[in-house]
PDB file of C-alpha atoms in Angstrom:
ATOM      1  CA  ALA A   1     154.061 111.822 101.948  1.00  0.00           C
ATOM      2  CA  VAL A   2     152.125 110.436 104.870  1.00  0.00           C
ATOM      3  CA  SER A   3     148.800 111.599 103.395  1.00  0.00           C
ATOM      4  CA  ALA A   4     149.750 109.781 100.093  1.00  0.00           C
ATOM      5  CA  LEU A   5     150.270 106.562 101.956  1.00  0.00           C
ATOM      6  CA  HIS A   6     146.848 106.950 103.508  1.00  0.00           C
ATOM      7  CA  THR A   7     145.156 106.873 100.054  1.00  0.00           C
ATOM      8  CA  ILE A   8     147.023 103.901  98.585  1.00  0.00           C
ATOM      9  CA  SER A   9     144.588 101.337  99.968  1.00  0.00           C
ATOM     10  CA  MET A  10     141.602 100.450  97.725  1.00  0.00           C
ATOM     11  CA  ALA A  11     138.403 101.216  99.772  1.00  0.00           C
ATOM     12  CA  MET A  12     135.829  98.843  98.392  1.00  0.00           C
ATOM     13  CA  GLY A  13     133.148  99.275 100.983  1.00  0.00           C
ATOM     14  CA  ASP A  14     130.455  96.580 100.871  1.00  0.00           C
ATOM     15  CA  THR A  15     131.363  95.404  97.287  1.00  0.00           C
ATOM     16  CA  TRP A  16     133.693  92.734  98.769  1.00  0.00           C
ATOM     17  CA  GLN A  17     130.475  90.748  99.438  1.00  0.00           C
ATOM     18  CA  VAL A  18     129.753  90.575  95.683  1.00  0.00           C
ATOM     19  CA  PHE A  19     133.335  89.469  95.000  1.00  0.00           C
ATOM     20  CA  ALA A  20     133.238  86.939  97.838  1.00  0.00           C
ATOM     21  CA  ARG A  21     130.098  85.367  96.359  1.00  0.00           C
ATOM     22  CA  GLU A  22     131.533  85.342  92.817  1.00  0.00           C
ATOM     23  CA  LEU A  23     135.055  84.278  93.555  1.00  0.00           C
ATOM     24  CA  ARG A  24     134.687  81.975  96.534  1.00  0.00           C
ATOM     25  CA  GLY A  25     131.074  80.978  96.520  1.00  0.00           C
ATOM     26  CA  TRP A  26     130.402  82.355  99.931  1.00  0.00           C
ATOM     27  CA  GLY A  27     126.780  82.417 101.087  1.00  0.00           C
ATOM     28  CA  ALA A  28     125.098  84.835 103.447  1.00  0.00           C
ATOM     29  CA  GLU A  29     126.404  82.990 106.591  1.00  0.00           C
ATOM     30  CA  THR A  30     130.102  83.084 105.506  1.00  0.00           C
ATOM     31  CA  CYS A  31     129.867  86.657 104.375  1.00  0.00           C
ATOM     32  CA  GLY A  32     128.183  87.585 107.690  1.00  0.00           C
ATOM     33  CA  LEU A  33     130.847  85.854 109.731  1.00  0.00           C
ATOM     34  CA  PHE A  34     133.690  87.443 107.704  1.00  0.00           C
ATOM     35  CA  GLY A  35     132.111  90.844 108.083  1.00  0.00           C
ATOM     36  CA  SER A  36     131.458  90.433 111.766  1.00  0.00           C
ATOM     37  CA  LEU A  37     134.984  89.305 112.598  1.00  0.00           C
ATOM     38  CA  SER A  38     136.359  92.069 110.365  1.00  0.00           C
ATOM     39  CA  GLY A  39     134.328  94.735 112.355  1.00  0.00           C
ATOM     40  CA  ILE A  40     135.006  93.358 115.801  1.00  0.00           C
ATOM     41  CA  GLY A  41     138.742  92.934 115.108  1.00  0.00           C
ATOM     42  CA  HIS A  42     138.931  96.470 113.580  1.00  0.00           C
ATOM     43  CA  THR A  43     137.359  97.966 116.717  1.00  0.00           C
ATOM     44  CA  ALA A  44     139.829  96.223 118.954  1.00  0.00           C
ATOM     45  CA  THR A  45     142.781  97.200 116.878  1.00  0.00           C
ATOM     46  CA  ALA A  46     141.661 100.766 116.694  1.00  0.00           C
ATOM     47  CA  LEU A  47     141.657 100.861 120.489  1.00  0.00           C
ATOM     48  CA  LEU A  48     145.260  99.697 120.409  1.00  0.00           C
ATOM     49  CA  ALA A  49     146.436 101.906 117.569  1.00  0.00           C
ATOM     50  CA  ARG A  50     147.461 104.638 119.882  1.00  0.00           C
ATOM     51  CA  ARG A  51     150.238 102.415 121.306  1.00  0.00           C
ATOM     52  CA  SER A  52     151.500 101.677 117.816  1.00  0.00           C
ATOM     53  CA  VAL A  53     151.549 105.438 116.815  1.00  0.00           C
ATOM     54  CA  ARG A  54     153.456 106.190 120.052  1.00  0.00           C
ATOM     55  CA  ARG A  55     155.981 103.453 119.449  1.00  0.00           C
ATOM     56  CA  LEU A  56     156.468 103.847 115.600  1.00  0.00           C
ATOM     57  CA  GLY A  57     155.446 107.473 115.067  1.00  0.00           C
ATOM     58  CA  ALA A  58     152.749 108.612 112.706  1.00  0.00           C
ATOM     59  CA  ARG A  59     154.759 107.796 109.531  1.00  0.00           C
ATOM     60  CA  GLY A  60     155.896 104.327 110.792  1.00  0.00           C
ATOM     61  CA  HIS A  61     152.427 103.329 111.907  1.00  0.00           C
ATOM     62  CA  THR A  62     150.996 104.473 108.488  1.00  0.00           C
ATOM     63  CA  MET A  63     153.603 102.621 106.667  1.00  0.00           C
ATOM     64  CA  VAL A  64     153.016  99.359 108.562  1.00  0.00           C
ATOM     65  CA  ALA A  65     149.231  99.734 108.251  1.00  0.00           C
ATOM     66  CA  THR A  66     149.467 100.447 104.531  1.00  0.00           C
ATOM     67  CA  ALA A  67     151.641  97.420 103.980  1.00  0.00           C
ATOM     68  CA  GLY A  68     149.161  95.337 105.865  1.00  0.00           C
ATOM     69  CA  SER A  69     146.356  96.713 103.734  1.00  0.00           C
ATOM     70  CA  ALA A  70     148.250  96.010 100.451  1.00  0.00           C
ATOM     71  CA  VAL A  71     148.971  92.398 101.617  1.00  0.00           C
ATOM     72  CA  THR A  72     145.403  91.903 102.592  1.00  0.00           C
ATOM     73  CA  GLU A  73     144.058  93.172  99.232  1.00  0.00           C
ATOM     74  CA  LEU A  74     146.453  90.883  97.418  1.00  0.00           C
ATOM     75  CA  ALA A  75     145.584  87.813  99.592  1.00  0.00           C
ATOM     76  CA  LEU A  76     141.825  88.503  99.366  1.00  0.00           C
ATOM     77  CA  GLY A  77     142.048  88.784  95.575  1.00  0.00           C
ATOM     78  CA  LEU A  78     144.028  85.638  95.094  1.00  0.00           C
ATOM     79  CA  GLY A  79     143.532  83.390  98.002  1.00  0.00           C
ATOM     80  CA  SER A  80     140.993  80.829  99.251  1.00  0.00           C
ATOM     81  CA  THR A  81     138.516  81.013 102.025  1.00  0.00           C
ATOM     82  CA  SER A  82     141.112  79.884 104.631  1.00  0.00           C
ATOM     83  CA  VAL A  83     143.515  82.466 103.380  1.00  0.00           C
ATOM     84  CA  ALA A  84     140.874  85.151 103.615  1.00  0.00           C
ATOM     85  CA  PHE A  85     139.956  84.318 107.266  1.00  0.00           C
ATOM     86  CA  GLY A  86     143.722  83.916 108.080  1.00  0.00           C
ATOM     87  CA  MET A  87     144.443  87.402 106.778  1.00  0.00           C
ATOM     88  CA  LEU A  88     141.849  88.999 109.154  1.00  0.00           C
ATOM     89  CA  PRO A  89     144.431  90.166 111.761  1.00  0.00           C
ATOM     90  CA  ILE A  90     146.605  91.802 109.109  1.00  0.00           C
ATOM     91  CA  ASN A  91     143.445  93.412 107.740  1.00  0.00           C
ATOM     92  CA  TRP A  92     142.686  94.776 111.099  1.00  0.00           C
ATOM     93  CA  VAL A  93     145.976  96.519 111.352  1.00  0.00           C
ATOM     94  CA  GLY A  94     145.654  97.739 107.675  1.00  0.00           C
ATOM     95  CA  ARG A  95     142.345  99.424 108.476  1.00  0.00           C
ATOM     96  CA  THR A  96     143.945 101.681 110.988  1.00  0.00           C
ATOM     97  CA  GLN A  97     146.195 103.372 108.440  1.00  0.00           C
ATOM     98  CA  GLY A  98     144.267 106.652 108.532  1.00  0.00           C
ATOM     99  CA  MET A  99     144.163 107.083 112.279  1.00  0.00           C
ATOM    100  CA  ALA A 100     147.678 108.500 112.635  1.00  0.00           C
ATOM    101  CA  VAL A 101     147.106 110.878 109.735  1.00  0.00           C
ATOM    102  CA  THR A 102     143.861 112.062 111.044  1.00  0.00           C
ATOM    103  CA  ALA A 103     145.205 112.499 114.599  1.00  0.00           C
ATOM    104  CA  ARG A 104     148.068 114.506 113.157  1.00  0.00           C
ATOM    105  CA  ILE A 105     145.880 116.855 111.116  1.00  0.00           C
ATOM    106  CA  THR A 106     143.378 117.561 113.905  1.00  0.00           C
TER     107      THR A 106
END
């Protein structure tokens, strides 16, 4: 069940840039800022994920992260630029959903 939760998220890779330009009219500067903040935040959140896994357990952490990922995908698909940037902290948590599963397998 935990592995199934890990695969729910839609991993779009770099195609979000195409959608950002089409849906929001973002230029290279805004795409770069969003990508940079996303990467920096994910790195910081990944370093703190161990505490979350200890507190919530592997299943609990994965469920919280998957919910964050789902909410982020919905907001990024429907929201404005301010919503997209406001959802970055939730996106950071969502991107750690595979960590507990990977740690449990290895």
